[in-house]
Amino acid sequence: METKTQSLNQAILDFIDLCKTKPHADSYLIAVLHKVQQTYGYLSEEHMYEVAQRLQVPTSVVSGVATFYHFFRLQPRGKYAISVCLGTACFVKGADKILDAFRTELGIELGETSSDGLFSLEVSRCLGVCALAPVVTINDTVYSNVTVKQVPQLIDQVRHAEG
Amino acid sequence: MQQTFEFYDALYTTMLEQYLQSGMKQKTVIQVGSATCELAAGAASVRDEFAKLIAASGRDDIILKQTGCTGRCAREPIVGVFRPDQIPIKYEQVTIDKVQKIFQEHVIAGRPVTSLVLDKKTDILYSYVATVCSSSRCRSEEMEASEDLLRRRLQALQVPAGTVRIFPGGCLGLCEDEKKGSHRTMMVLPDKVIYAFADESQLDEIIDAHFIHGRVLKKYLTHTNFITEQFFSLYGDVAFFNKQTRLTLRNSGLIDPESLGDYVRNKGYEALAKILQRNEPAYVLEQLARSGLRGRGGGGYPTGLKWQFAADNPDPVKYVICNADEGDPGAFMDRSALEGDPFIILEGMTLGAFAVGAQQGYIYVRAEYPLAIERLEKAIAVAREHQLLGANIMNSDFSFDIEIRLGAGAFVCGEETALMYSVEGKRGQPRIRPPFPTESGLWGHPTVINNVETWANVPTILLYGADWFANIGTVKSKGTKVFALAGKVINTGLVEVPMGTALRDIIYDIGGGLPPGRTLKAVQTGGPSGGCIPASAIDTQVDYDSLAAVGSIMGSGGMIILDDNDCMVATAKFFLEFTQSESCGKCVPCREGTLRMLEILERITTGHGTEEDLTKLERLGDLVKKTSLCGLGQTAPNPVLSALKNFREEFEIHVREKRCPAHKCSQLIRYEVRTDKCVGCTLCARRCPVGCISGSPKKPHTIHQAECIKCGECWSACKFDAISRD
């Protein structure tokens, strides 16, 4: 897990410079934050501060936007982010039970990261694959028609891959 | 004088030549779905496996192609094998281990694997498939159904059984007006021809020529451009599809979404060429108004009127926005549309921008849809490359460009004023209207905001004309509507039907009904802003006004089927939990009101509710509806209020008897051992996670209620039906 924040990488700095050449440069704030989170996994205070400086937007605005949108994380997440979809279709097909199973199995609550830094548990609001409900994503892989019984298997699979 | 026709002709010719040069027409095409849902079902590894087999075979006449989502989600991944000499075959739930068989037997040897065919209906492989139009639009009550007529004449002319497979199709899409009601239409595969015949003797001639002698009878071919022809020619033999009318989704599952050539060859950009050549924005506005198109995002506001307001505004700077922030849990129409046919959205927005005089467009799309974003980005780049976006589009004087803006997981950003703040890079909190966006929108300039499906309708309306479009649907709701069918229904997936179709037809004819043994309880439409329609109102027509009359809304198109195992109180609570956590907090009624409502529902579902809570809930819901600032708060109480109205008895059982008839509210369930049935196998005691079941082997056990956490483990473990649940 990353503990010390590095300065923003060149790709992001270049993107910010590109945005500044366009009209309404400050409107790209959300896009910049997306790139930061994509690269570093979350938005650290240092990075938000740097974005504010570079994009010439008040820090208060940056933190206001970062805290408003659910998609942005302000804490590092585990190496494997488990996200249980709680959309309507998944709910009707028992997603709440799946979530409980992950809670018990990992011993962590929603939004927490396991002590080994391997797993974090999140919920998502409908991935739009309702016909395959209930669904769970682990990082970018989507698992469909998940059952409570499969939950320990999914976790074991990851642990196994990690050795 | 604009030169756009020449531009379009050159574009079309180039695309067609590329296609012909590829030799695709003479080759066998293997088509694999590639939308998010298909990929989740394992389509990527299936595609790779086919690629390997093709490479290994050394054949250069087999092509692997990707396509968008057909909407037949429950049977994904779907693989199509199209040999030039055969009826197109679609396979369902194709896994890696089935790939080898399909490849060897069908692709190489030409014998379809009948056991794996979609819907498993093709047990005999027919020589021809005849899809007859059975749309009520073209047929009067007293006329014999076309499928019956055809069946009768085939028998009379002694065509051997197994020659022609008959399918009653939905509306094929476009009948020439003078033929409406007097002619019947029939599509014949694999020849892909469409006949229009007036009477029995003409039909007999067609049967004799085509089905008996195997030649196309030219004199009865119709020359009408059927808009859904391509779609039906691939999928017309599947019941799930042929009851639908695919206008906005006609290319999904048919074309390669990343190929401009595929789009152009399917009438793409023809409407834009036509409109730019005419160079008359007022004509577009008039057509839109006359078509009767209403916003598909949920509100149902007349699109033509909205555009007119923006067009009338003297401000020289204007914007158009595509709202692709599909946030309703349980809805996935927009994702499929964007992934399956991104160019149609770009063309629609370009047409809208031309009509109102906008220079810049934005597509605001959820960050949760990475594949849709990727496809849009590619499409925009290709469109710019081909002068279909940017300066002087199609060599005209009109310039326009589109940028993508990502959402970041805020449901409230689906509300138009909040969405605009988000596009500006700010917190997405709504503001009071008026002023409406068409007066003061993005950065204070007039802005037209429409959702994905609305934009997707625009090119079609302008290509075929407002009058044609106004022919489909009901008096006040024109055209088609796409629904995401999910929940307790067999054929979950995307369906597009004409406005005015009965809920019953969608659920049973297209959706295939509920799983065996289950009974329909309610239909939830409109997601967290909508309501639950009870099973008794299942004959309700799907249009803006009829749905409102039964206490729900059209919404953006989510349709969740609930059965007798679903608790209406828990469902209402689920939606309120959603809106409550998505409330942006700006106005008090929504922020506080939804929270208090949720607390009441929490009490009811845990056995602490009172009769008074029900009246309180109603009063509070009404207050939140009337006093909230934006659409989110104004509609948040709907799921609760409609459940209270239609399923009050169920709420009363929760508060009076502290019981949940659907056994969903776990706190209200009581598990007990049936002493007469218990054989003392000790399985339940071993399974119980809190150890609250006691008893010695071979003697009836006891559950200690005070410690029971109502997890249900004992109930599902017992092999002797000796645990009761109430």
mmCIF file of N, CA and C in Angstrom, chain A residues 55-102:
data_model
loop_
_atom_site.group_PDB
_atom_site.id
_atom_site.type_symbol
_atom_site.label_atom_id
_atom_site.label_comp_id
_atom_site.label_asym_id
_atom_site.label_seq_id
_atom_site.Cartn_x
_atom_site.Cartn_y
_atom_site.Cartn_z
ATOM 1 N N LEU A 55 -4.406 24.082 -11.513
ATOM 2 C CA LEU A 55 -5.585 24.447 -12.305
ATOM 3 C C LEU A 55 -6.095 25.830 -11.925
ATOM 4 N N GLN A 56 -5.459 26.417 -10.913
ATOM 5 C CA GLN A 56 -5.854 27.745 -10.422
ATOM 6 C C GLN A 56 -7.318 27.786 -9.991
ATOM 7 N N VAL A 57 -7.659 26.819 -9.132
ATOM 8 C CA VAL A 57 -8.997 26.756 -8.548
ATOM 9 C C VAL A 57 -8.800 26.753 -7.041
ATOM 10 N N PRO A 58 -9.636 27.450 -6.268
ATOM 11 C CA PRO A 58 -9.459 27.422 -4.813
ATOM 12 C C PRO A 58 -9.466 25.996 -4.253
ATOM 13 N N THR A 59 -8.647 25.738 -3.260
ATOM 14 C CA THR A 59 -8.582 24.418 -2.634
ATOM 15 C C THR A 59 -9.947 24.001 -2.091
ATOM 16 N N SER A 60 -10.676 24.996 -1.592
ATOM 17 C CA SER A 60 -11.998 24.696 -1.022
ATOM 18 C C SER A 60 -12.923 24.120 -2.101
ATOM 19 N N VAL A 61 -12.786 24.625 -3.308
ATOM 20 C CA VAL A 61 -13.620 24.123 -4.405
ATOM 21 C C VAL A 61 -13.236 22.682 -4.734
ATOM 22 N N VAL A 62 -11.927 22.422 -4.784
ATOM 23 C CA VAL A 62 -11.469 21.072 -5.090
ATOM 24 C C VAL A 62 -11.980 20.093 -4.025
ATOM 25 N N SER A 63 -11.825 20.441 -2.769
ATOM 26 C CA SER A 63 -12.266 19.498 -1.737
ATOM 27 C C SER A 63 -13.787 19.421 -1.711
ATOM 28 N N GLY A 64 -14.465 20.526 -2.057
ATOM 29 C CA GLY A 64 -15.929 20.500 -2.143
ATOM 30 C C GLY A 64 -16.401 19.505 -3.193
ATOM 31 N N VAL A 65 -15.751 19.525 -4.335
ATOM 32 C CA VAL A 65 -16.127 18.610 -5.419
ATOM 33 C C VAL A 65 -15.756 17.173 -5.047
ATOM 34 N N ALA A 66 -14.564 16.995 -4.490
ATOM 35 C CA ALA A 66 -14.090 15.650 -4.156
ATOM 36 C C ALA A 66 -14.993 14.985 -3.129
ATOM 37 N N THR A 67 -15.521 15.768 -2.202
ATOM 38 C CA THR A 67 -16.367 15.160 -1.158
ATOM 39 C C THR A 67 -17.816 15.016 -1.612
ATOM 40 N N PHE A 68 -18.217 15.774 -2.626
ATOM 41 C CA PHE A 68 -19.617 15.714 -3.070
ATOM 42 C C PHE A 68 -19.923 14.426 -3.830
ATOM 43 N N TYR A 69 -18.982 14.010 -4.675
ATOM 44 C CA TYR A 69 -19.248 12.869 -5.561
ATOM 45 C C TYR A 69 -18.799 11.551 -4.927
ATOM 46 N N HIS A 70 -19.717 10.577 -4.936
ATOM 47 C CA HIS A 70 -19.417 9.280 -4.308
ATOM 48 C C HIS A 70 -18.263 8.548 -4.955
ATOM 49 N N PHE A 71 -18.051 8.825 -6.218
ATOM 50 C CA PHE A 71 -17.057 8.068 -6.961
ATOM 51 C C PHE A 71 -15.640 8.331 -6.442
ATOM 52 N N PHE A 72 -15.423 9.502 -5.864
ATOM 53 C CA PHE A 72 -14.070 9.847 -5.403
ATOM 54 C C PHE A 72 -13.805 9.298 -4.010
ATOM 55 N N ARG A 73 -12.649 8.678 -3.864
ATOM 56 C CA ARG A 73 -12.258 8.116 -2.572
ATOM 57 C C ARG A 73 -11.175 8.994 -1.971
ATOM 58 N N LEU A 74 -11.295 9.227 -0.681
ATOM 59 C CA LEU A 74 -10.306 10.071 -0.018
ATOM 60 C C LEU A 74 -9.332 9.226 0.790
ATOM 61 N N GLN A 75 -9.546 7.922 0.794
ATOM 62 C CA GLN A 75 -8.635 7.008 1.481
ATOM 63 C C GLN A 75 -8.168 5.931 0.502
ATOM 64 N N PRO A 76 -6.952 5.417 0.731
ATOM 65 C CA PRO A 76 -6.491 4.349 -0.162
ATOM 66 C C PRO A 76 -7.371 3.124 -0.030
ATOM 67 N N ARG A 77 -7.552 2.420 -1.104
ATOM 68 C CA ARG A 77 -8.368 1.221 -1.033
ATOM 69 C C ARG A 77 -7.470 -0.010 -1.123
ATOM 70 N N GLY A 78 -8.025 -1.161 -0.826
ATOM 71 C CA GLY A 78 -7.259 -2.393 -0.867
ATOM 72 C C GLY A 78 -6.816 -2.734 -2.284
ATOM 73 N N LYS A 79 -5.896 -3.691 -2.377
ATOM 74 C CA LYS A 79 -5.398 -4.074 -3.680
ATOM 75 C C LYS A 79 -6.546 -4.629 -4.528
ATOM 76 N N TYR A 80 -7.476 -5.320 -3.866
ATOM 77 C CA TYR A 80 -8.657 -5.834 -4.557
ATOM 78 C C TYR A 80 -9.899 -5.148 -3.991
ATOM 79 N N ALA A 81 -10.527 -4.347 -4.804
ATOM 80 C CA ALA A 81 -11.721 -3.649 -4.355
ATOM 81 C C ALA A 81 -12.938 -4.501 -4.714
ATOM 82 N N ILE A 82 -13.621 -4.968 -3.678
ATOM 83 C CA ILE A 82 -14.823 -5.763 -3.913
ATOM 84 C C ILE A 82 -16.012 -4.826 -3.837
ATOM 85 N N SER A 83 -16.789 -4.822 -4.888
ATOM 86 C CA SER A 83 -17.935 -3.921 -4.908
ATOM 87 C C SER A 83 -19.209 -4.715 -5.185
ATOM 88 N N VAL A 84 -20.128 -4.650 -4.252
ATOM 89 C CA VAL A 84 -21.383 -5.375 -4.398
ATOM 90 C C VAL A 84 -22.424 -4.423 -4.943
ATOM 91 N N CYS A 85 -23.051 -4.805 -6.040
ATOM 92 C CA CYS A 85 -24.061 -3.923 -6.623
ATOM 93 C C CYS A 85 -25.345 -3.996 -5.803
ATOM 94 N N LEU A 86 -25.847 -2.819 -5.429
ATOM 95 C CA LEU A 86 -27.103 -2.774 -4.678
ATOM 96 C C LEU A 86 -28.191 -2.084 -5.488
ATOM 97 N N GLY A 87 -28.123 -2.226 -6.792
ATOM 98 C CA GLY A 87 -29.189 -1.682 -7.637
ATOM 99 C C GLY A 87 -30.479 -2.472 -7.412
ATOM 100 N N THR A 88 -31.559 -1.971 -7.989
ATOM 101 C CA THR A 88 -32.859 -2.598 -7.729
ATOM 102 C C THR A 88 -32.905 -4.076 -8.081
ATOM 103 N N ALA A 89 -32.421 -4.388 -9.286
ATOM 104 C CA ALA A 89 -32.516 -5.763 -9.750
ATOM 105 C C ALA A 89 -31.692 -6.679 -8.851
ATOM 106 N N CYS A 90 -30.509 -6.209 -8.464
ATOM 107 C CA CYS A 90 -29.655 -7.011 -7.595
ATOM 108 C C CYS A 90 -30.291 -7.158 -6.220
ATOM 109 N N PHE A 91 -30.901 -6.075 -5.733
ATOM 110 C CA PHE A 91 -31.559 -6.115 -4.434
ATOM 111 C C PHE A 91 -32.684 -7.147 -4.442
ATOM 112 N N VAL A 92 -33.494 -7.104 -5.496
ATOM 113 C CA VAL A 92 -34.614 -8.034 -5.598
ATOM 114 C C VAL A 92 -34.107 -9.479 -5.632
ATOM 115 N N LYS A 93 -32.913 -9.660 -6.197
ATOM 116 C CA LYS A 93 -32.354 -11.007 -6.265
ATOM 117 C C LYS A 93 -31.424 -11.320 -5.096
ATOM 118 N N GLY A 94 -31.493 -10.534 -4.032
ATOM 119 C CA GLY A 94 -30.802 -10.902 -2.795
ATOM 120 C C GLY A 94 -29.390 -10.381 -2.609
ATOM 121 N N ALA A 95 -29.070 -9.197 -3.194
ATOM 122 C CA ALA A 95 -27.714 -8.652 -3.064
ATOM 123 C C ALA A 95 -27.357 -8.315 -1.621
ATOM 124 N N ASP A 96 -28.367 -8.006 -0.789
ATOM 125 C CA ASP A 96 -28.076 -7.655 0.607
ATOM 126 C C ASP A 96 -27.440 -8.843 1.338
ATOM 127 N N LYS A 97 -27.871 -10.032 0.978
ATOM 128 C CA LYS A 97 -27.311 -11.237 1.609
ATOM 129 C C LYS A 97 -25.862 -11.468 1.160
ATOM 130 N N ILE A 98 -25.601 -11.139 -0.115
ATOM 131 C CA ILE A 98 -24.234 -11.266 -0.645
ATOM 132 C C ILE A 98 -23.306 -10.320 0.118
ATOM 133 N N LEU A 99 -23.795 -9.101 0.312
ATOM 134 C CA LEU A 99 -22.992 -8.103 1.027
ATOM 135 C C LEU A 99 -22.683 -8.596 2.438
ATOM 136 N N ASP A 100 -23.695 -9.119 3.112
ATOM 137 C CA ASP A 100 -23.494 -9.652 4.466
ATOM 138 C C ASP A 100 -22.453 -10.762 4.468
ATOM 139 N N ALA A 101 -22.505 -11.597 3.441
ATOM 140 C CA ALA A 101 -21.556 -12.702 3.371
ATOM 141 C C ALA A 101 -20.122 -12.186 3.250
ATOM 142 N N PHE A 102 -19.926 -11.151 2.444
ATOM 143 C CA PHE A 102 -18.575 -10.571 2.323
ATOM 144 C C PHE A 102 -18.138 -9.951 3.642
#
